[in-house]
CSV table of C-alpha atoms in Angstrom, one decimal:
chain,number,residue,atom,x,y,z
A,19,MET,CA,-12.8,-17.6,-3.7
A,20,TRP,CA,-12.5,-14.0,-3.9
A,21,ILE,CA,-16.0,-13.4,-2.9
A,22,ILE,CA,-16.1,-16.1,-0.3
A,23,SER,CA,-12.7,-14.7,1.1
A,24,SER,CA,-14.1,-11.0,1.2
A,25,ILE,CA,-17.4,-12.3,2.9
A,26,ILE,CA,-15.5,-14.4,5.6
A,27,THR,CA,-13.1,-11.5,6.5
A,28,ILE,CA,-16.0,-8.9,6.6
A,29,PHE,CA,-18.0,-11.2,8.8
A,30,LEU,CA,-15.0,-11.9,11.1
A,31,ALA,CA,-14.3,-8.0,11.4
A,32,HIS,CA,-18.3,-7.6,12.2
A,33,LEU,CA,-18.0,-10.1,15.0
A,34,ALA,CA,-14.9,-8.6,16.4
A,35,GLU,CA,-16.6,-5.2,16.4
A,36,ASN,CA,-19.7,-6.7,18.3
A,37,ASN,CA,-17.6,-8.2,20.9
A,38,TYR,CA,-15.3,-5.1,21.4
A,39,ASN,CA,-16.0,-5.0,25.2
A,40,LYS,CA,-14.9,-8.7,25.5
A,41,LYS,CA,-11.3,-8.3,24.9
A,42,GLY,CA,-10.6,-12.0,24.7
A,43,VAL,CA,-13.2,-12.7,22.0
A,44,TYR,CA,-12.4,-9.3,20.2
A,45,LYS,CA,-8.7,-10.4,19.9
A,46,LEU,CA,-9.7,-14.0,18.9
A,47,PHE,CA,-11.8,-12.8,15.9
A,48,LEU,CA,-9.0,-10.2,14.8
A,49,PHE,CA,-6.5,-13.3,15.0
A,50,LEU,CA,-9.0,-15.3,12.8
A,51,ILE,CA,-8.8,-12.7,10.3
A,52,VAL,CA,-5.2,-12.9,9.9
A,53,ILE,CA,-5.3,-16.7,9.8
A,54,VAL,CA,-8.0,-17.0,7.2
A,55,ASN,CA,-6.4,-14.7,4.9
A,56,THR,CA,-2.9,-16.1,5.3
A,57,ILE,CA,-4.4,-19.8,4.6
A,58,ILE,CA,-6.6,-18.7,1.5
A,59,TRP,CA,-4.1,-16.3,0.0
A,60,GLY,CA,-0.7,-17.5,1.5
A,61,LEU,CA,-1.3,-21.1,0.1
A,62,ARG,CA,-2.4,-19.9,-3.5
A,63,ASP,CA,-0.2,-21.1,-6.5
A,64,ILE,CA,2.6,-19.0,-8.1
A,65,GLY,CA,1.0,-17.2,-10.9
A,66,VAL,CA,-1.9,-16.0,-8.9
A,67,GLY,CA,-0.6,-12.4,-8.7
A,68,THR,CA,1.9,-10.7,-11.2
A,69,ASP,CA,4.6,-10.3,-8.6
A,70,THR,CA,4.7,-14.0,-7.8
A,71,LEU,CA,6.1,-14.5,-11.3
A,72,ASN,CA,8.5,-11.6,-11.0
A,73,TYR,CA,9.9,-12.0,-7.5
A,74,ILE,CA,9.1,-15.2,-5.6
A,75,ASP,CA,11.7,-17.5,-7.0
A,76,SER,CA,14.4,-14.9,-7.5
A,77,TYR,CA,14.0,-13.6,-3.9
A,78,PHE,CA,13.9,-17.1,-2.5
A,79,ASN,CA,16.9,-18.3,-4.4
A,80,ALA,CA,19.0,-15.4,-3.4
A,81,ALA,CA,17.9,-15.8,0.3
A,82,LYS,CA,18.8,-19.5,0.2
A,83,SER,CA,22.3,-18.6,-1.0
A,84,LEU,CA,23.0,-16.2,1.9
A,85,THR,CA,25.5,-17.6,4.4
A,86,SER,CA,26.0,-14.7,6.7
A,87,PHE,CA,24.6,-11.3,7.6
A,88,ASN,CA,27.2,-9.6,5.5
A,89,ASP,CA,26.0,-11.5,2.5
A,90,PHE,CA,22.6,-9.2,2.7
A,91,PHE,CA,24.8,-6.2,1.8
A,92,SER,CA,27.0,-8.0,-0.9
A,93,VAL,CA,27.1,-6.8,-4.4
A,94,TYR,CA,25.1,-9.8,-5.4
A,95,THR,CA,22.0,-8.5,-3.5
A,96,ASP,CA,22.2,-4.8,-4.4
A,97,ASN,CA,19.1,-5.0,-6.6
A,98,PHE,CA,17.1,-6.8,-3.9
A,99,ASP,CA,15.0,-4.9,-1.3
A,100,LYS,CA,16.7,-6.0,2.0
A,101,GLY,CA,13.7,-6.2,4.1
A,102,TYR,CA,11.8,-8.6,1.6
A,103,LEU,CA,15.0,-10.5,1.3
A,104,LEU,CA,15.2,-11.1,4.9
A,105,LEU,CA,11.6,-12.3,4.8
A,106,ALA,CA,12.5,-14.7,2.1
A,107,TYR,CA,15.4,-16.1,4.3
A,108,LEU,CA,13.2,-16.6,7.3
A,109,SER,CA,10.7,-18.6,5.0
A,110,SER,CA,13.7,-20.5,3.6
A,111,LEU,CA,14.3,-21.8,7.1
A,112,PHE,CA,10.8,-23.4,7.5
A,113,SER,CA,10.6,-24.9,3.8
A,114,ASP,CA,12.7,-25.4,0.7
A,115,GLU,CA,9.7,-24.5,-1.5
A,116,SER,CA,9.6,-21.1,-2.8
A,117,THR,CA,5.8,-21.0,-2.4
A,118,SER,CA,6.5,-20.6,1.5
A,119,LEU,CA,7.6,-17.0,0.8
A,120,MET,CA,4.0,-16.2,-0.3
A,121,PHE,CA,2.7,-17.8,2.9
A,122,PHE,CA,5.0,-15.6,4.9
A,123,THR,CA,4.3,-12.4,2.8
A,124,GLU,CA,0.4,-12.8,3.5
A,125,LEU,CA,1.1,-13.5,7.2
A,126,PHE,CA,3.3,-10.4,7.4
A,127,ILE,CA,0.9,-8.1,5.6
A,128,MET,CA,-2.2,-9.2,7.4
A,129,SER,CA,-0.5,-9.3,11.0
A,130,PHE,CA,0.7,-5.6,10.6
A,131,VAL,CA,-2.7,-4.4,9.1
A,132,VAL,CA,-4.8,-6.1,11.9
A,133,MET,CA,-2.3,-4.9,14.5
A,134,GLY,CA,-2.7,-1.4,13.2
A,135,LEU,CA,-6.4,-1.7,13.2
A,136,TYR,CA,-6.1,-2.9,16.8
A,137,GLU,CA,-3.9,0.2,17.7
A,138,LEU,CA,-6.2,2.6,15.8
A,139,LYS,CA,-9.2,1.5,17.7
A,140,GLN,CA,-7.6,2.6,20.9
A,141,LYS,CA,-7.3,6.1,19.5
A,142,TYR,CA,-10.6,6.6,17.5
A,143,ASN,CA,-14.0,5.2,17.5
A,144,TYR,CA,-14.4,3.8,14.2
A,145,SER,CA,-16.1,0.9,12.4
A,146,ILE,CA,-13.7,-2.2,12.1
A,147,THR,CA,-16.3,-3.8,9.7
A,148,GLU,CA,-16.1,-0.8,7.3
A,149,PHE,CA,-12.4,-0.7,7.3
A,150,MET,CA,-12.0,-4.3,6.5
A,151,PHE,CA,-14.6,-4.1,3.9
A,152,PHE,CA,-12.6,-1.3,2.2
A,153,PHE,CA,-9.3,-3.4,2.7
A,154,VAL,CA,-10.7,-6.5,0.8
A,155,VAL,CA,-12.7,-4.5,-1.8
A,156,LEU,CA,-9.9,-2.0,-2.6
A,157,TYR,CA,-6.7,-3.7,-1.7
A,158,GLN,CA,-6.9,-7.4,-1.5
A,159,ILE,CA,-6.2,-7.5,-5.3
A,160,HIS,CA,-3.1,-5.3,-4.8
A,161,VAL,CA,-1.8,-7.4,-1.8
A,162,ILE,CA,-1.4,-10.4,-3.9
A,163,ASN,CA,0.1,-8.4,-6.9
A,164,LEU,CA,2.1,-5.8,-5.1
A,165,MET,CA,3.6,-7.9,-2.3
A,166,ARG,CA,6.7,-6.0,-1.3
A,167,GLN,CA,5.0,-2.6,-1.6
A,168,PHE,CA,2.1,-3.8,0.6
A,169,CYS,CA,4.6,-5.3,3.2
A,170,ALA,CA,5.8,-1.7,3.4
A,171,ILE,CA,2.3,-0.2,3.6
A,172,SER,CA,1.4,-2.6,6.3
A,173,LEU,CA,4.4,-1.6,8.2
A,174,LEU,CA,3.7,2.1,7.7
A,175,PHE,CA,0.1,1.8,8.6
A,176,PHE,CA,1.1,-0.1,12.0
A,177,GLY,CA,3.8,2.5,12.7
A,178,TYR,CA,1.5,5.3,12.1
A,179,THR,CA,-1.0,3.9,14.5
A,180,LEU,CA,1.8,3.7,17.2
A,181,LEU,CA,2.6,7.5,16.4
A,182,LEU,CA,-1.0,8.2,17.0
A,183,ARG,CA,-0.5,6.9,20.6
A,184,ASN,CA,2.9,8.8,21.1
A,185,LYS,CA,5.2,5.8,20.6
A,186,TYR,CA,7.6,7.8,18.5
A,187,ILE,CA,10.6,5.3,18.4
A,188,LEU,CA,8.5,2.5,17.3
A,189,TRP,CA,6.9,4.5,14.6
A,190,LEU,CA,10.3,5.6,13.4
A,191,ILE,CA,11.6,2.0,13.3
A,192,CYS,CA,8.6,1.0,11.4
A,193,GLN,CA,9.1,3.9,9.0
A,194,ILE,CA,12.8,2.8,8.4
A,195,CYS,CA,11.9,-0.9,8.0
A,196,ALA,CA,9.4,-0.1,5.4
A,197,TYR,CA,12.1,1.6,3.3
A,198,TYR,CA,13.9,-1.7,3.1
A,199,PHE,CA,10.9,-3.3,1.7
A,200,HIS,CA,10.0,-0.7,-0.8
A,201,SER,CA,12.2,2.4,-1.2
A,202,THR,CA,9.3,4.3,-2.6
A,203,SER,CA,7.7,4.2,0.7
A,204,ILE,CA,9.9,7.2,1.8
A,205,ILE,CA,7.1,9.4,0.5
A,206,PHE,CA,4.8,8.2,3.3
A,207,ILE,CA,6.6,10.5,5.6
A,208,THR,CA,4.5,13.3,4.7
A,209,ILE,CA,1.5,11.9,6.6
A,210,PRO,CA,3.3,11.4,9.9
A,211,LEU,CA,4.8,14.8,9.5
A,212,ALA,CA,1.3,16.4,9.0
A,213,TYR,CA,0.0,14.7,12.1
A,214,ILE,CA,3.0,15.9,14.2
A,215,LEU,CA,2.4,19.4,12.9
A,216,MET,CA,-1.2,19.5,14.2
A,217,ASN,CA,0.3,20.7,17.5
A,218,THR,CA,1.8,23.7,15.8
A,219,ALA,CA,0.3,27.2,14.8
A,220,ASN,CA,-2.2,27.2,12.0
A,221,THR,CA,0.2,29.1,9.9
A,222,PHE,CA,2.6,26.1,9.8
A,223,LYS,CA,0.0,23.7,9.1
A,224,SER,CA,-1.2,25.7,6.1
A,225,ILE,CA,2.3,26.3,4.8
A,226,TYR,CA,3.1,22.5,5.1
A,227,LEU,CA,-0.1,21.7,3.3
A,228,TYR,CA,0.7,24.0,0.4
A,229,ILE,CA,4.3,22.8,0.2
A,230,VAL,CA,3.4,19.1,0.2
A,231,ILE,CA,0.6,19.6,-2.5
A,232,GLY,CA,2.9,21.7,-4.6
A,233,ILE,CA,5.6,19.1,-4.5
A,234,ALA,CA,3.2,16.4,-5.4
A,235,LEU,CA,1.9,18.3,-8.4
A,236,SER,CA,5.4,19.1,-9.5
A,237,PHE,CA,6.1,15.5,-9.2
A,238,SER,CA,3.2,14.6,-11.3
A,239,ILE,CA,4.3,17.1,-14.1
A,240,PHE,CA,8.2,16.6,-13.9
A,241,ASN,CA,8.1,13.1,-12.8
A,242,GLU,CA,10.8,11.8,-15.4
A,243,TYR,CA,13.4,14.4,-14.1
A,244,ILE,CA,12.6,14.0,-10.5
A,245,LEU,CA,12.8,10.1,-10.8
A,246,SER,CA,16.1,10.5,-12.4
A,247,PHE,CA,17.5,12.8,-9.9
A,248,LEU,CA,16.3,10.4,-7.1
A,249,GLY,CA,18.0,7.7,-9.0
A,250,ASN,CA,21.2,9.3,-9.5
A,251,TYR,CA,21.6,9.8,-5.8
A,252,HIS,CA,20.5,6.2,-5.0
A,253,ILE,CA,17.5,7.4,-3.0
A,254,ILE,CA,15.3,4.9,-5.0
A,255,LYS,CA,16.4,1.8,-6.9
A,256,ASP,CA,16.8,1.7,-10.6
A,257,THR,CA,14.1,-0.9,-10.8
A,258,TYR,CA,11.7,1.7,-9.8
A,259,ILE,CA,12.8,4.2,-12.2
A,260,ASP,CA,11.7,1.8,-14.9
A,261,VAL,CA,8.4,0.8,-13.1
A,262,TYR,CA,7.3,4.3,-12.5
A,263,GLY,CA,9.1,6.0,-15.3
A,264,LYS,CA,7.9,7.5,-18.8
A,265,TYR,CA,8.0,4.3,-20.5
A,266,SER,CA,6.5,2.2,-17.7
A,267,GLN,CA,4.2,-0.7,-18.8
A,268,PHE,CA,2.1,-0.6,-15.6
A,269,SER,CA,-1.4,0.7,-15.9
A,270,ALA,CA,-4.0,1.7,-13.2
A,271,GLY,CA,-6.8,0.4,-15.5
A,272,SER,CA,-9.0,3.3,-14.9
A,273,ASN,CA,-10.5,6.1,-17.1
A,274,ARG,CA,-10.6,9.7,-16.4
A,275,ILE,CA,-14.4,10.0,-16.4
A,276,THR,CA,-14.8,7.5,-13.5
A,277,PHE,CA,-11.7,9.1,-11.9
A,278,TYR,CA,-13.2,12.7,-11.7
A,279,ILE,CA,-16.6,11.4,-10.8
A,280,LYS,CA,-15.3,9.4,-7.9
A,281,ASN,CA,-13.1,12.2,-6.7
A,282,LEU,CA,-15.6,14.8,-7.0
A,283,LEU,CA,-17.8,12.7,-4.8
A,284,LEU,CA,-15.1,12.4,-2.2
A,285,LEU,CA,-14.3,16.0,-2.2
A,286,THR,CA,-18.0,16.8,-1.7
A,287,ILE,CA,-18.0,14.3,1.4
A,288,ILE,CA,-14.9,16.0,2.7
A,289,TYR,CA,-16.6,19.5,2.4
A,290,LEU,CA,-19.6,18.3,4.2
A,291,LEU,CA,-17.5,16.7,7.0
A,292,TYR,CA,-15.7,20.1,7.3
A,293,LYS,CA,-18.9,22.1,7.5
A,294,ASN,CA,-20.4,19.6,10.0
A,295,LYS,CA,-17.6,20.3,12.5
A,296,ASN,CA,-18.3,16.9,14.4
A,297,ASN,CA,-14.8,15.5,13.7
A,298,LYS,CA,-11.4,16.5,15.3
A,299,LYS,CA,-9.3,18.8,13.3
A,300,GLU,CA,-6.5,16.3,13.0
A,301,VAL,CA,-8.9,13.9,11.3
A,302,LEU,CA,-10.0,16.4,8.7
A,303,TYR,CA,-6.5,17.9,8.2
A,304,VAL,CA,-5.0,14.3,7.4
A,305,LEU,CA,-8.3,13.4,5.4
A,306,PHE,CA,-7.9,16.4,3.3
A,307,LEU,CA,-3.9,16.1,2.9
A,308,THR,CA,-4.1,12.4,1.9
A,309,PHE,CA,-7.1,13.0,-0.6
A,310,CYS,CA,-4.9,15.8,-2.3
A,311,LEU,CA,-1.8,13.8,-2.5
A,312,ASN,CA,-3.6,10.8,-3.9
A,313,PHE,CA,-5.5,13.1,-6.5
A,314,CYS,CA,-2.2,14.8,-7.4
A,315,PHE,CA,-0.3,11.5,-8.1
A,316,LEU,CA,-3.2,10.1,-10.2
A,317,LEU,CA,-3.0,13.3,-12.3
A,318,SER,CA,0.2,12.0,-13.8
A,319,ASN,CA,0.9,12.9,-17.3
A,320,TYR,CA,0.8,9.4,-18.2
A,321,VAL,CA,-2.9,9.0,-17.7
A,322,LEU,CA,-3.1,7.2,-14.4
A,323,THR,CA,-0.4,4.6,-15.3
A,324,SER,CA,2.9,5.3,-13.7
A,325,PHE,CA,1.8,6.7,-10.4
A,326,ALA,CA,-1.1,4.6,-9.7
A,327,ARG,CA,1.1,2.3,-7.4
A,328,LEU,CA,2.6,5.1,-5.6
A,329,SER,CA,-0.8,6.7,-4.7
A,330,HIS,CA,-1.6,3.6,-2.7
A,331,TYR,CA,0.5,5.0,0.2
A,332,PHE,CA,-2.0,7.9,0.4
A,333,TYR,CA,-5.2,6.3,-0.6
A,334,PHE,CA,-4.8,3.7,2.1
A,335,MET,CA,-4.6,6.3,4.9
A,336,PHE,CA,-7.3,8.4,3.1
A,337,ILE,CA,-9.6,5.5,3.4
A,338,THR,CA,-8.7,4.8,7.0
A,339,TYR,CA,-9.5,8.4,7.8
A,340,LEU,CA,-12.6,8.5,5.8
A,341,VAL,CA,-13.9,5.5,7.8
A,342,ILE,CA,-13.2,7.4,11.0
A,343,ALA,CA,-14.5,10.7,9.8
A,344,VAL,CA,-18.0,9.4,8.8
A,345,LYS,CA,-18.9,7.7,12.0
A,346,GLN,CA,-22.1,8.9,13.4
A,347,GLN,CA,-22.6,11.6,10.7
A,348,LYS,CA,-25.7,13.1,9.4
A,349,LYS,CA,-27.9,11.4,6.7
A,350,THR,CA,-26.6,13.3,3.8
A,351,ILE,CA,-23.0,12.5,4.4
A,352,LYS,CA,-23.9,8.8,5.0
A,353,SER,CA,-25.8,8.8,1.7
A,354,LEU,CA,-23.0,10.0,-0.2
A,355,TYR,CA,-20.7,7.7,1.6
A,356,ASN,CA,-23.0,4.8,0.8
A,357,ILE,CA,-22.7,5.8,-3.0
A,358,PHE,CA,-18.9,5.5,-2.6
A,359,ILE,CA,-19.2,2.1,-1.1
A,360,GLY,CA,-21.4,1.1,-4.0
A,361,ILE,CA,-18.8,2.4,-6.5
A,362,SER,CA,-16.1,0.6,-4.6
A,363,ILE,CA,-18.1,-2.7,-4.9
A,364,PHE,CA,-18.7,-2.1,-8.6
A,365,SER,CA,-15.1,-1.5,-9.3
A,366,PHE,CA,-14.0,-4.6,-7.3
A,367,LEU,CA,-16.4,-6.8,-9.4
A,368,ARG,CA,-15.5,-5.3,-12.6
A,369,GLU,CA,-11.7,-5.8,-11.9
A,370,LEU,CA,-12.4,-9.4,-11.1
A,371,TYR,CA,-14.6,-9.9,-14.2
A,372,THR,CA,-12.1,-8.2,-16.5
A,373,ASN,CA,-9.2,-10.3,-15.1
A,374,TYR,CA,-11.1,-13.6,-15.2
A,375,TYR,CA,-12.4,-13.0,-18.7
A,376,GLY,CA,-9.7,-10.7,-20.2
A,377,ASP,CA,-6.8,-11.0,-22.6
A,378,TYR,CA,-4.1,-13.3,-21.0
A,379,ASP,CA,-1.5,-11.5,-23.5
A,380,ASP,CA,-2.5,-8.0,-22.0
A,381,TYR,CA,0.3,-6.9,-19.6
A,382,ASN,CA,-2.3,-5.3,-17.3
A,383,TYR,CA,-3.9,-8.8,-16.7
A,384,LEU,CA,-3.2,-9.4,-13.0
A,385,TYR,CA,-3.8,-13.2,-13.0
A,386,LEU,CA,-6.5,-13.2,-10.3
A,387,VAL,CA,-8.1,-16.6,-11.3
A,388,TYR,CA,-7.5,-18.4,-7.9
A,389,LYS,CA,-5.7,-21.7,-7.8
A,390,SER,CA,-4.3,-23.7,-5.0
A,391,GLN,CA,-2.8,-27.3,-5.3
A,392,ILE,CA,-2.3,-27.4,-1.5
A,393,LEU,CA,-6.0,-26.7,-0.8
A,394,GLY,CA,-7.1,-28.7,-3.8
A,395,ILE,CA,-8.6,-25.8,-5.8
A,396,GLU,CA,-7.8,-25.9,-9.6
């Protein structure tokens, strides 16, 4: 089902791109991307994806117990992300089954990703097909496992595309709402600020770049103390202190050799893009910033474990800007880019293989074996 879903999604994106000048047909194929993914992944069984075991029932049952708006802010719901609790409440209005929350989660994520994709096309001439390829290959696994975080990421992505079109109020609303789905999303603010600073003097842009990268490196080195500080002032929840702290059980499942090879390849592409000077300065600036932030977070003392999840905020936008930047580039850049595509496909297939045939007792097992009683797939 993983392969089938990926092929269908990429094919629909290709059809949308080929019909870009036929607005009605273009929007129809984008809509079908949302529908197909919502049906396939929204109707999966509980247990397909680790977060389904940890959060679906707890959020859904808490949402069903709410009787007024004030209940959202009661002591009982202090440990719940209010945005996802609201989504659970809305899903409870349509069904008494907790699995309905998975359906609404997938609908929420895919809707905002595709709307962001649509808005982004108004600003940049990029390949929709390549964007969706990277989305299904790099992020579909995480979408079903890190549901609350990807609700936040989809909102942040959509909000950022609105910022690109000077819709500042709507961007700010999306940024704030994302915080209530996953409070770690506050770190994403560095990217919109970078874009806004593009209109300032080069000195300010350089200073900002150095400051942000310096903070990211400090976070990587002194993460335990910084997380404790943020937790003491209730900026992020205690839940995330446990998840991203020193004794976290979560793992990125990568090794350092692969990590360095891949990032050296990406850094080479960025350098060649800079030398080529065919891209807008804002594209290269945000591309380099997101690369550095992603790299710094994955240089955590805990060998790519604690901060792998936090890096998704930056890597998602890095991939977005990479797709924009390589459009109509020279053969050398395209060749390196195609190598990166090959590495991404290999990593995707390896992840599926590992999780289909891995150790079920291993905490890092992501429960990717697709099952759906509703669709009759066992």
